[in-house]
Amino acid sequence: MKTALTELVGIRHPVVQTGMGWVAGPRLVSATAEAGGLGILASATMTYDELAAAIKEVKSRTSEPFGVNLRADAEDAARRVELLITEEVRVASFALAPKKDMIARLKDNNVLVVPSVGAARHAEKVAGWGADAVIVQGGEGGGHTGGVATTLLLPSVLDAVDIPVVAAGGFFDGRGLAAALAYGAAGVAMGTRFLLTRESTVPDEIKQAYLARDLNGTVVTRKVDGMPHRVLRTELVDALESAGPVSGLARAARNAAKFRKLTGLSWRSLATEGLRMKRGGDRTWSQVLMAANTPMLLRAGLVEGDRSAGVLASGQVVGLLDDLPAVGDLIETIVADATGILRRLASE
Amino acid sequence: MKTALTELVGIRHPVVQTGMGWVAGPRLVSATAEAGGLGILASATMTYDELAAAIKEVKSRTSEPFGVNLRADAEDAARRVELLITEEVRVASFALAPKKDMIARLKDNNVLVVPSVGAARHAEKVAGWGADAVIVQGGEGGGHTGGVATTLLLPSVLDAVDIPVVAAGGFFDGRGLAAALAYGAAGVAMGTRFLLTRESTVPDEIKQAYLARDLNGTVVTRKVDGMPHRVLRTELVDALESAGPVSGLARAARNAAKFRKLTGLSWRSLATEGLRMKRGGDRTWSQVLMAANTPMLLRAGLVEGDRSAGVLASGQVVGLLDDLPAVGDLIETIVADATGILRRLASE
């Protein structure tokens, strides 16, 4: 199926697997690439060396294009950008919008830049800086998310920019892809649906915990890191929601220390980032400290399989999923169904 | 444009104007009918005599089919059902699902029954009782609404029933209609978009207050009547959100008295309804008392044009609307755009 996204990236199908922290590793990304979609490695939860190894592993498994998700505000962001250029990675995606010069550096070296945006004005800004496409996620999506649903956020972004727009938040099947194309999107991006595949390395017990949920099984909480975050509703999340500020802070401090150790970020870097976050918005210092909380809480669930200690990011879509398909079958079915739907509707 | 909905009802276009209290009167409904859509009169905020007069007025303005929205739990619901039968109204719609015998009575007399549902299991139930179609509204929709977005609630209902499903929540243009059809819906239903038309009788000052909002201009509050209710974020709503239980109750009691006077509901009927509501869920008595609050607070804004005293129900879509089109132009544009989109996509 051809769209502006498939033409831009050189992939066969307009289906993106998002760069979920701890989840989007070489195995999932290469499976997506081989199936004709765009798989994106999550580098925010990897050290530089781990990222370098992950890129090599993907390239050993597939010769198809793939992407890497970067934190534009990471201490070693510039070095990671050079790594993508050296390794000829096709797409750099960003959860937080990159600065103008970082976009220019990547584009000058044939790396496509595809930031995620949460509002039409953000899309306009990065398009003006040269972004090649944007991913826009409606509030029903998992992880950090906004309050505006896909049915409204998507058309608002499509009206604001001329570059390809990839729709995320609530997508899981061929009907959704057909609907996204009807809105004018160039494809769909999915997280939770790819987390729940055979190739996903999330522990099986955790996958089963996801599959058991219904449409009311997620909740948006600010208690993980101060930002709205859609996660599975668990006892831990309920406890976070009702916990006082002191116990929350103590846990956040412990987790910040662990994350620092794992990723090699210095305290200075965490503090610098904290200062930036504090200036950027209306967060309290406790929320800033809690920011390093997220990756550790996610890791406990998604890597270690600890349901009681972990926070499990998830879209509302989890309520409609009840299988663990192979990535190749998933993408093939989605594209075939969407094609059939659009043909049938035009002939009616 | 033909769909299962247009065939069922005998209308030209798969576009429904919902039965918004105080808003969906004879002028708006007849304009929608003349334009080829399905307009639905809001009878919950009318006395029996007002409803009888409104039906006559619609019939004097158009010979096209239209609908009436009923409260299945109203004291005089059975009498209103007989009125619809006598007047040969084409469609009876319901915000709360009607009982089995009420559905049977309407169907036996050639009135189509189209309840609104908020979950797949409700759709299954009313389909089993003989409903001819259902309207399903995602959480981004206005007024009483749920927490699940259209992108997920719609496919979940489509998977559950075989009768036509009309999609609501987030729709306003031809892209949305094309997307709804791609999901498998038989059409779209819109409230806020029809409230903001030339034929809508909402005071112009209030229409302007809606048009000024952006995508973050609505909020879901339980402080009006204890149920989640999406409304414009106003000073009154902020005050309700922060008000203590006593002032809220005093205001609710005053409003219940006013509503009783306007609609002729007896205190016994309000109390009976309250008891039913109390049994049906986990509401407190104060929430039950507050239930009669909603129509009065809506009336202050939507009829009297009092922005400071009124609660203004609205979908998130208000953030994307910036005009007051004539109903005929609106429906024509939506259908033409959707048709063009679907033709173009099939040929790509």
mmCIF file of C-alpha atoms in Angstrom, chain A:
data_model
loop_
_atom_site.group_PDB
_atom_site.id
_atom_site.type_symbol
_atom_site.label_atom_id
_atom_site.label_comp_id
_atom_site.label_asym_id
_atom_site.label_seq_id
_atom_site.Cartn_x
_atom_site.Cartn_y
_atom_site.Cartn_z
ATOM 1 C CA MET A 1 0.000 0.000 0.000
ATOM 2 C CA LYS A 2 1.497 3.326 -1.109
ATOM 3 C CA THR A 3 1.197 6.586 0.824
ATOM 4 C CA ALA A 4 3.332 9.687 1.319
ATOM 5 C CA LEU A 5 4.968 7.860 4.251
ATOM 6 C CA THR A 6 5.915 4.713 2.339
ATOM 7 C CA GLU A 7 7.341 6.840 -0.486
ATOM 8 C CA LEU A 8 9.292 9.032 1.931
ATOM 9 C CA VAL A 9 10.863 6.222 3.944
ATOM 10 C CA GLY A 10 11.026 3.518 1.304
ATOM 11 C CA ILE A 11 8.893 0.966 3.134
ATOM 12 C CA ARG A 12 6.121 -1.253 1.771
ATOM 13 C CA HIS A 13 3.324 -0.497 4.253
ATOM 14 C CA PRO A 14 2.197 2.680 6.081
ATOM 15 C CA VAL A 15 2.455 1.093 9.527
ATOM 16 C CA VAL A 16 4.849 2.370 12.205
ATOM 17 C CA GLN A 17 5.917 0.514 15.358
ATOM 18 C CA THR A 18 6.629 3.215 17.941
ATOM 19 C CA GLY A 19 9.827 3.496 20.002
ATOM 20 C CA MET A 20 8.462 2.262 23.336
ATOM 21 C CA GLY A 21 11.063 2.386 26.108
ATOM 22 C CA TRP A 22 12.322 -1.091 27.173
ATOM 23 C CA VAL A 23 10.032 -2.708 24.557
ATOM 24 C CA ALA A 24 11.158 -1.586 21.101
ATOM 25 C CA GLY A 25 14.418 -3.547 20.867
ATOM 26 C CA PRO A 26 16.242 -5.121 17.899
ATOM 27 C CA ARG A 27 14.009 -8.192 17.695
ATOM 28 C CA LEU A 28 10.724 -6.257 17.429
ATOM 29 C CA VAL A 29 12.181 -3.559 15.176
ATOM 30 C CA SER A 30 13.738 -6.002 12.709
ATOM 31 C CA ALA A 31 10.526 -8.056 12.586
ATOM 32 C CA THR A 32 8.572 -4.892 11.731
ATOM 33 C CA ALA A 33 11.112 -3.895 9.090
ATOM 34 C CA GLU A 34 11.045 -7.350 7.491
ATOM 35 C CA ALA A 35 7.230 -7.195 7.428
ATOM 36 C CA GLY A 36 7.369 -3.954 5.439
ATOM 37 C CA GLY A 37 6.568 -1.493 8.228
ATOM 38 C CA LEU A 38 8.704 1.120 9.970
ATOM 39 C CA GLY A 39 10.111 -0.179 13.256
ATOM 40 C CA ILE A 40 11.627 2.340 15.647
ATOM 41 C CA LEU A 41 14.272 1.434 18.254
ATOM 42 C CA ALA A 42 13.756 3.038 21.677
ATOM 43 C CA SER A 43 17.092 4.570 22.605
ATOM 44 C CA ALA A 44 15.990 6.650 25.605
ATOM 45 C CA THR A 45 16.265 3.581 27.824
ATOM 46 C CA MET A 46 19.623 2.470 26.340
ATOM 47 C CA THR A 47 23.165 3.637 27.039
ATOM 48 C CA TYR A 48 25.139 4.840 24.035
ATOM 49 C CA ASP A 49 26.920 1.495 23.769
ATOM 50 C CA GLU A 50 23.664 -0.426 24.032
ATOM 51 C CA LEU A 51 22.212 1.698 21.238
ATOM 52 C CA ALA A 52 25.245 1.087 19.035
ATOM 53 C CA ALA A 53 24.922 -2.667 19.630
ATOM 54 C CA ALA A 54 21.151 -2.589 19.009
ATOM 55 C CA ILE A 55 21.581 -0.802 15.672
ATOM 56 C CA LYS A 56 24.171 -3.372 14.593
ATOM 57 C CA GLU A 57 21.859 -6.193 15.605
ATOM 58 C CA VAL A 58 18.922 -4.786 13.612
ATOM 59 C CA LYS A 59 21.183 -4.393 10.574
ATOM 60 C CA SER A 60 22.352 -7.993 10.933
ATOM 61 C CA ARG A 61 18.706 -9.148 10.882
ATOM 62 C CA THR A 62 17.334 -7.004 8.061
ATOM 63 C CA SER A 63 18.424 -4.802 5.196
ATOM 64 C CA GLU A 64 15.144 -2.847 5.290
ATOM 65 C CA PRO A 65 14.979 0.739 6.609
ATOM 66 C CA PHE A 66 14.267 1.364 10.298
ATOM 67 C CA GLY A 67 14.282 4.218 12.793
ATOM 68 C CA VAL A 68 15.724 5.219 16.163
ATOM 69 C CA ASN A 69 13.888 7.262 18.770
ATOM 70 C CA LEU A 70 16.084 9.875 20.477
ATOM 71 C CA ARG A 71 15.723 12.196 23.442
ATOM 72 C CA ALA A 72 16.717 15.569 22.034
ATOM 73 C CA ASP A 73 17.548 16.701 25.583
ATOM 74 C CA ALA A 74 19.840 13.766 26.428
ATOM 75 C CA GLU A 75 23.376 14.707 27.502
ATOM 76 C CA ASP A 76 24.905 12.705 24.651
ATOM 77 C CA ALA A 77 22.222 13.528 22.074
ATOM 78 C CA ALA A 78 24.746 15.025 19.638
ATOM 79 C CA ARG A 79 26.900 11.888 19.827
ATOM 80 C CA ARG A 80 23.854 9.688 19.204
ATOM 81 C CA VAL A 81 22.957 11.818 16.192
ATOM 82 C CA GLU A 82 26.440 11.178 14.759
ATOM 83 C CA LEU A 83 25.966 7.448 15.396
ATOM 84 C CA LEU A 84 22.735 7.445 13.374
ATOM 85 C CA ILE A 85 24.510 9.266 10.555
ATOM 86 C CA THR A 86 27.491 6.879 10.571
ATOM 87 C CA GLU A 87 25.234 3.828 10.675
ATOM 88 C CA GLU A 88 23.012 5.267 7.928
ATOM 89 C CA VAL A 89 19.860 4.837 10.000
ATOM 90 C CA ARG A 90 16.907 5.901 7.834
ATOM 91 C CA VAL A 91 14.714 7.715 10.394
ATOM 92 C CA ALA A 92 15.327 9.671 13.596
ATOM 93 C CA SER A 93 12.181 10.062 15.670
ATOM 94 C CA PHE A 94 11.814 12.263 18.743
ATOM 95 C CA ALA A 95 9.362 12.204 21.640
ATOM 96 C CA LEU A 96 10.252 15.798 22.521
ATOM 97 C CA ALA A 97 10.811 18.072 19.546
ATOM 98 C CA PRO A 98 14.480 18.459 18.551
ATOM 99 C CA LYS A 99 16.118 21.834 18.060
ATOM 100 C CA LYS A 100 16.497 23.337 14.610
ATOM 101 C CA ASP A 101 20.235 22.643 14.292
ATOM 102 C CA MET A 102 19.835 18.975 15.229
ATOM 103 C CA ILE A 103 17.191 18.576 12.518
ATOM 104 C CA ALA A 104 19.497 20.260 10.004
ATOM 105 C CA ARG A 105 22.462 18.038 10.932
ATOM 106 C CA LEU A 106 20.397 14.865 10.432
ATOM 107 C CA LYS A 107 18.773 16.010 7.192
ATOM 108 C CA ASP A 108 22.093 17.126 5.714
ATOM 109 C CA ASN A 109 23.235 13.547 6.201
ATOM 110 C CA ASN A 110 20.208 11.788 4.733
ATOM 111 C CA VAL A 111 18.518 10.845 7.994
ATOM 112 C CA LEU A 112 14.775 11.581 7.918
ATOM 113 C CA VAL A 113 13.452 13.499 10.936
ATOM 114 C CA VAL A 114 10.032 12.478 12.300
ATOM 115 C CA PRO A 115 9.151 14.104 15.645
ATOM 116 C CA SER A 116 6.079 13.223 17.683
ATOM 117 C CA VAL A 117 3.822 16.207 18.345
ATOM 118 C CA GLY A 118 0.921 16.767 20.703
ATOM 119 C CA ALA A 119 -0.681 19.837 19.143
ATOM 120 C CA ALA A 120 -1.061 21.580 15.790
ATOM 121 C CA ARG A 121 1.226 24.455 16.804
ATOM 122 C CA HIS A 122 4.054 22.008 17.635
ATOM 123 C CA ALA A 123 3.599 20.399 14.230
ATOM 124 C CA GLU A 124 3.841 23.803 12.545
ATOM 125 C CA LYS A 125 7.021 24.592 14.446
ATOM 126 C CA VAL A 126 8.921 21.402 13.559
ATOM 127 C CA ALA A 127 7.639 21.498 9.970
ATOM 128 C CA GLY A 128 9.065 25.006 9.724
ATOM 129 C CA TRP A 129 12.396 23.650 10.968
ATOM 130 C CA GLY A 130 12.454 21.022 8.246
ATOM 131 C CA ALA A 131 10.935 17.911 9.825
ATOM 132 C CA ASP A 132 10.081 15.359 7.126
ATOM 133 C CA ALA A 133 6.907 14.048 8.790
ATOM 134 C CA VAL A 134 5.223 14.061 12.204
ATOM 135 C CA ILE A 135 3.542 11.461 14.385
ATOM 136 C CA VAL A 136 0.512 12.758 16.305
ATOM 137 C CA GLN A 137 -0.964 10.755 19.186
ATOM 138 C CA GLY A 138 -4.503 11.266 20.467
ATOM 139 C CA GLY A 139 -5.296 11.070 24.180
ATOM 140 C CA GLU A 140 -6.449 7.436 23.957
ATOM 141 C CA GLY A 141 -2.842 6.418 23.223
ATOM 142 C CA GLY A 142 -0.475 4.934 25.802
ATOM 143 C CA GLY A 143 2.403 6.425 27.776
ATOM 144 C CA HIS A 144 2.767 10.196 27.896
ATOM 145 C CA THR A 145 -0.370 11.495 26.257
ATOM 146 C CA GLY A 146 -2.640 14.520 25.983
ATOM 147 C CA GLY A 147 -6.312 15.143 26.590
ATOM 148 C CA VAL A 148 -7.519 15.562 23.001
ATOM 149 C CA ALA A 149 -8.831 12.484 21.180
ATOM 150 C CA THR A 150 -7.461 11.258 17.842
ATOM 151 C CA THR A 151 -10.699 12.185 15.983
ATOM 152 C CA LEU A 152 -9.946 15.864 16.728
ATOM 153 C CA LEU A 153 -6.186 16.107 17.209
ATOM 154 C CA LEU A 154 -5.466 14.350 13.911
ATOM 155 C CA PRO A 155 -7.531 16.680 11.661
ATOM 156 C CA SER A 156 -6.204 19.715 13.549
ATOM 157 C CA VAL A 157 -2.618 18.704 12.732
ATOM 158 C CA LEU A 158 -3.493 17.763 9.146
ATOM 159 C CA ASP A 159 -4.951 21.245 8.688
ATOM 160 C CA ALA A 160 -1.780 22.846 10.064
ATOM 161 C CA VAL A 161 1.032 21.251 8.024
ATOM 162 C CA ASP A 162 1.786 19.978 4.519
ATOM 163 C CA ILE A 163 4.276 17.243 5.476
ATOM 164 C CA PRO A 164 3.053 13.638 5.965
ATOM 165 C CA VAL A 165 1.185 13.087 9.242
ATOM 166 C CA VAL A 166 1.171 9.653 10.891
ATOM 167 C CA ALA A 167 -1.826 8.982 13.164
ATOM 168 C CA ALA A 168 -1.380 7.326 16.574
ATOM 169 C CA GLY A 169 -3.706 6.646 19.509
ATOM 170 C CA GLY A 170 -6.428 4.012 19.209
ATOM 171 C CA PHE A 171 -5.189 2.111 16.144
ATOM 172 C CA PHE A 172 -4.929 -1.669 15.972
ATOM 173 C CA ASP A 173 -6.568 -3.029 12.810
ATOM 174 C CA GLY A 174 -7.343 -2.491 9.137
ATOM 175 C CA ARG A 175 -10.469 -0.474 9.894
ATOM 176 C CA GLY A 176 -8.355 2.014 11.810
ATOM 177 C CA LEU A 177 -5.775 2.281 9.028
ATOM 178 C CA ALA A 178 -8.550 2.894 6.483
ATOM 179 C CA ALA A 179 -10.059 5.538 8.794
ATOM 180 C CA ALA A 180 -6.687 7.255 9.306
ATOM 181 C CA LEU A 181 -6.172 7.416 5.547
ATOM 182 C CA ALA A 182 -9.706 8.826 5.182
ATOM 183 C CA TYR A 183 -8.755 11.656 7.550
ATOM 184 C CA GLY A 184 -5.778 12.326 5.291
ATOM 185 C CA ALA A 185 -3.035 10.711 7.390
ATOM 186 C CA ALA A 186 -0.124 8.988 5.638
ATOM 187 C CA GLY A 187 -0.266 5.948 7.918
ATOM 188 C CA VAL A 188 -0.733 4.764 11.487
ATOM 189 C CA ALA A 189 1.698 4.315 14.371
ATOM 190 C CA MET A 190 0.971 1.739 17.076
ATOM 191 C CA GLY A 191 2.621 0.950 20.406
ATOM 192 C CA THR A 192 0.431 -1.320 22.522
ATOM 193 C CA ARG A 193 -0.528 -3.441 19.500
ATOM 194 C CA PHE A 194 3.184 -4.153 18.805
ATOM 195 C CA LEU A 195 3.939 -4.722 22.490
ATOM 196 C CA LEU A 196 1.392 -7.536 22.278
ATOM 197 C CA THR A 197 3.030 -9.556 19.496
ATOM 198 C CA ARG A 198 4.984 -12.786 19.422
ATOM 199 C CA GLU A 199 8.262 -10.951 18.714
ATOM 200 C CA SER A 200 7.876 -8.488 21.603
ATOM 201 C CA THR A 201 10.344 -9.368 24.379
ATOM 202 C CA VAL A 202 8.019 -8.276 27.180
ATOM 203 C CA PRO A 203 7.714 -11.179 29.680
ATOM 204 C CA ASP A 204 4.782 -13.441 28.897
ATOM 205 C CA GLU A 205 3.196 -12.945 32.318
ATOM 206 C CA ILE A 206 3.096 -9.207 31.642
ATOM 207 C CA LYS A 207 1.625 -9.723 28.176
ATOM 208 C CA GLN A 208 -1.126 -11.782 29.797
ATOM 209 C CA ALA A 209 -1.782 -8.972 32.280
ATOM 210 C CA TYR A 210 -2.324 -6.625 29.331
ATOM 211 C CA LEU A 211 -4.557 -9.057 27.438
ATOM 212 C CA ALA A 212 -6.840 -9.466 30.461
ATOM 213 C CA ARG A 213 -7.854 -5.775 30.434
ATOM 214 C CA ASP A 214 -11.101 -4.319 29.128
ATOM 215 C CA LEU A 215 -11.709 -0.839 27.684
ATOM 216 C CA ASN A 216 -11.764 0.663 31.176
ATOM 217 C CA GLY A 217 -8.466 -0.997 32.108
ATOM 218 C CA THR A 218 -6.271 2.078 31.691
ATOM 219 C CA VAL A 219 -6.012 5.315 33.624
ATOM 220 C CA VAL A 220 -4.230 8.614 33.052
ATOM 221 C CA THR A 221 -2.086 9.469 36.066
ATOM 222 C CA ARG A 222 0.217 12.389 36.844
ATOM 223 C CA LYS A 223 1.642 10.588 39.845
ATOM 224 C CA VAL A 224 4.456 8.833 37.992
ATOM 225 C CA ASP A 225 6.367 11.891 36.832
ATOM 226 C CA GLY A 226 4.001 14.833 36.967
ATOM 227 C CA MET A 227 3.001 14.524 33.311
ATOM 228 C CA PRO A 228 -0.237 12.822 32.154
ATOM 229 C CA HIS A 229 0.679 9.205 31.529
ATOM 230 C CA ARG A 230 -1.746 6.495 30.352
ATOM 231 C CA VAL A 231 -0.997 3.185 32.079
ATOM 232 C CA LEU A 232 -2.757 -0.010 33.107
ATOM 233 C CA ARG A 233 -4.841 0.545 36.227
ATOM 234 C CA THR A 234 -2.994 -1.551 38.827
ATOM 235 C CA GLU A 235 -2.768 -1.646 42.603
ATOM 236 C CA LEU A 236 0.523 0.238 42.352
ATOM 237 C CA VAL A 237 -1.069 3.020 40.312
ATOM 238 C CA ASP A 238 -3.992 3.229 42.732
ATOM 239 C CA ALA A 239 -1.449 3.456 45.562
ATOM 240 C CA LEU A 240 0.474 6.199 43.740
ATOM 241 C CA GLU A 241 -2.760 8.105 43.166
ATOM 242 C CA SER A 242 -3.586 8.060 46.877
ATOM 243 C CA ALA A 243 -0.029 8.369 48.255
ATOM 244 C CA GLY A 244 1.126 11.526 49.997
ATOM 245 C CA PRO A 245 3.906 13.675 48.545
ATOM 246 C CA VAL A 246 6.631 12.410 50.922
ATOM 247 C CA SER A 247 6.486 8.691 50.113
ATOM 248 C CA GLY A 248 6.222 9.538 46.422
ATOM 249 C CA LEU A 249 9.344 11.689 46.603
ATOM 250 C CA ALA A 250 11.375 9.093 48.483
ATOM 251 C CA ARG A 251 10.561 6.476 45.871
ATOM 252 C CA ALA A 252 11.287 8.917 43.049
ATOM 253 C CA ALA A 253 14.713 9.704 44.524
ATOM 254 C CA ARG A 254 15.602 6.007 44.762
ATOM 255 C CA ASN A 255 14.484 5.462 41.174
ATOM 256 C CA ALA A 256 16.399 8.478 39.894
ATOM 257 C CA ALA A 257 19.558 6.991 41.413
ATOM 258 C CA LYS A 258 18.924 3.615 39.764
ATOM 259 C CA PHE A 259 18.219 5.188 36.369
ATOM 260 C CA ARG A 260 21.408 7.252 36.613
ATOM 261 C CA LYS A 261 23.397 4.082 37.221
ATOM 262 C CA LEU A 262 21.769 2.197 34.349
ATOM 263 C CA THR A 263 22.024 4.839 31.665
ATOM 264 C CA GLY A 264 25.190 6.585 32.788
ATOM 265 C CA LEU A 265 23.497 9.974 33.049
ATOM 266 C CA SER A 266 25.328 12.131 35.608
ATOM 267 C CA TRP A 267 23.591 13.830 38.525
ATOM 268 C CA ARG A 268 24.614 17.092 36.897
ATOM 269 C CA SER A 269 22.790 16.038 33.760
ATOM 270 C CA LEU A 270 19.686 15.019 35.702
ATOM 271 C CA ALA A 271 19.787 18.348 37.552
ATOM 272 C CA THR A 272 20.309 20.322 34.349
ATOM 273 C CA GLU A 273 17.416 18.534 32.746
ATOM 274 C CA GLY A 274 15.373 19.172 35.860
ATOM 275 C CA LEU A 275 16.106 22.889 35.709
ATOM 276 C CA ARG A 276 15.100 22.970 32.064
ATOM 277 C CA MET A 277 11.855 21.129 32.831
ATOM 278 C CA LYS A 278 11.152 23.442 35.745
ATOM 279 C CA ARG A 279 11.641 26.500 33.548
ATOM 280 C CA GLY A 280 9.657 25.003 30.693
ATOM 281 C CA GLY A 281 6.442 24.570 32.600
ATOM 282 C CA ASP A 282 4.576 24.807 35.828
ATOM 283 C CA ARG A 283 6.132 21.764 37.452
ATOM 284 C CA THR A 284 7.159 21.598 41.057
ATOM 285 C CA TRP A 285 10.619 20.400 42.072
ATOM 286 C CA SER A 286 9.080 17.173 43.282
ATOM 287 C CA GLN A 287 7.680 16.571 39.800
ATOM 288 C CA VAL A 288 11.098 17.233 38.332
ATOM 289 C CA LEU A 289 12.654 14.664 40.649
ATOM 290 C CA MET A 290 9.897 12.252 39.713
ATOM 291 C CA ALA A 291 10.767 12.503 36.015
ATOM 292 C CA ALA A 292 13.537 9.940 36.409
ATOM 293 C CA ASN A 293 10.900 7.730 37.988
ATOM 294 C CA THR A 294 9.181 6.759 34.771
ATOM 295 C CA PRO A 295 11.878 4.665 33.100
ATOM 296 C CA MET A 296 12.580 2.682 36.281
ATOM 297 C CA LEU A 297 8.935 1.970 37.003
ATOM 298 C CA LEU A 298 8.395 0.923 33.388
ATOM 299 C CA ARG A 299 11.495 -1.283 33.473
ATOM 300 C CA ALA A 300 10.297 -3.195 36.537
ATOM 301 C CA GLY A 301 7.200 -4.266 34.627
ATOM 302 C CA LEU A 302 8.278 -4.489 31.007
ATOM 303 C CA VAL A 303 11.723 -6.054 31.483
ATOM 304 C CA GLU A 304 11.708 -7.702 34.891
ATOM 305 C CA GLY A 305 8.102 -8.837 34.696
ATOM 306 C CA ASP A 306 7.276 -7.496 38.139
ATOM 307 C CA ARG A 307 3.592 -6.644 37.999
ATOM 308 C CA SER A 308 3.405 -5.321 41.538
ATOM 309 C CA ALA A 309 6.379 -2.942 41.268
ATOM 310 C CA GLY A 310 6.061 -1.838 37.677
ATOM 311 C CA VAL A 311 4.078 0.794 35.852
ATOM 312 C CA LEU A 312 2.763 -0.584 32.569
ATOM 313 C CA ALA A 313 2.232 2.050 29.877
ATOM 314 C CA SER A 314 -0.752 1.216 27.671
ATOM 315 C CA GLY A 315 -3.234 2.695 25.260
ATOM 316 C CA GLN A 316 -7.001 2.275 25.738
ATOM 317 C CA VAL A 317 -6.745 -0.136 22.802
ATOM 318 C CA VAL A 318 -5.569 -2.827 25.233
ATOM 319 C CA GLY A 319 -9.263 -3.451 25.950
ATOM 320 C CA LEU A 320 -9.825 -4.702 22.399
ATOM 321 C CA LEU A 321 -6.754 -6.930 22.063
ATOM 322 C CA ASP A 322 -6.911 -10.626 22.854
ATOM 323 C CA ASP A 323 -4.094 -12.220 20.861
ATOM 324 C CA LEU A 324 -0.318 -12.189 20.343
ATOM 325 C CA PRO A 325 0.078 -12.319 16.555
ATOM 326 C CA ALA A 326 3.370 -12.567 14.693
ATOM 327 C CA VAL A 327 4.376 -9.099 13.485
ATOM 328 C CA GLY A 328 4.354 -10.192 9.838
ATOM 329 C CA ASP A 329 0.806 -11.548 10.047
ATOM 330 C CA LEU A 330 -0.348 -8.456 11.934
ATOM 331 C CA ILE A 331 0.886 -5.956 9.358
ATOM 332 C CA GLU A 332 -0.263 -8.064 6.422
ATOM 333 C CA THR A 333 -3.780 -8.411 7.841
ATOM 334 C CA ILE A 334 -4.077 -4.715 8.670
ATOM 335 C CA VAL A 335 -3.037 -3.631 5.189
ATOM 336 C CA ALA A 336 -5.167 -6.234 3.395
ATOM 337 C CA ASP A 337 -8.244 -5.312 5.454
ATOM 338 C CA ALA A 338 -7.759 -1.579 4.920
ATOM 339 C CA THR A 339 -7.340 -2.058 1.178
ATOM 340 C CA GLY A 340 -10.497 -4.163 1.003
ATOM 341 C CA ILE A 341 -12.525 -1.651 3.010
ATOM 342 C CA LEU A 342 -11.510 1.297 0.847
ATOM 343 C CA ARG A 343 -12.267 -0.599 -2.376
ATOM 344 C CA ARG A 344 -15.668 -1.681 -1.124
ATOM 345 C CA LEU A 345 -16.664 1.810 0.083
ATOM 346 C CA ALA A 346 -15.766 3.462 -3.209
ATOM 347 C CA SER A 347 -17.909 1.021 -5.163
ATOM 348 C CA GLU A 348 -20.995 1.495 -2.960
#
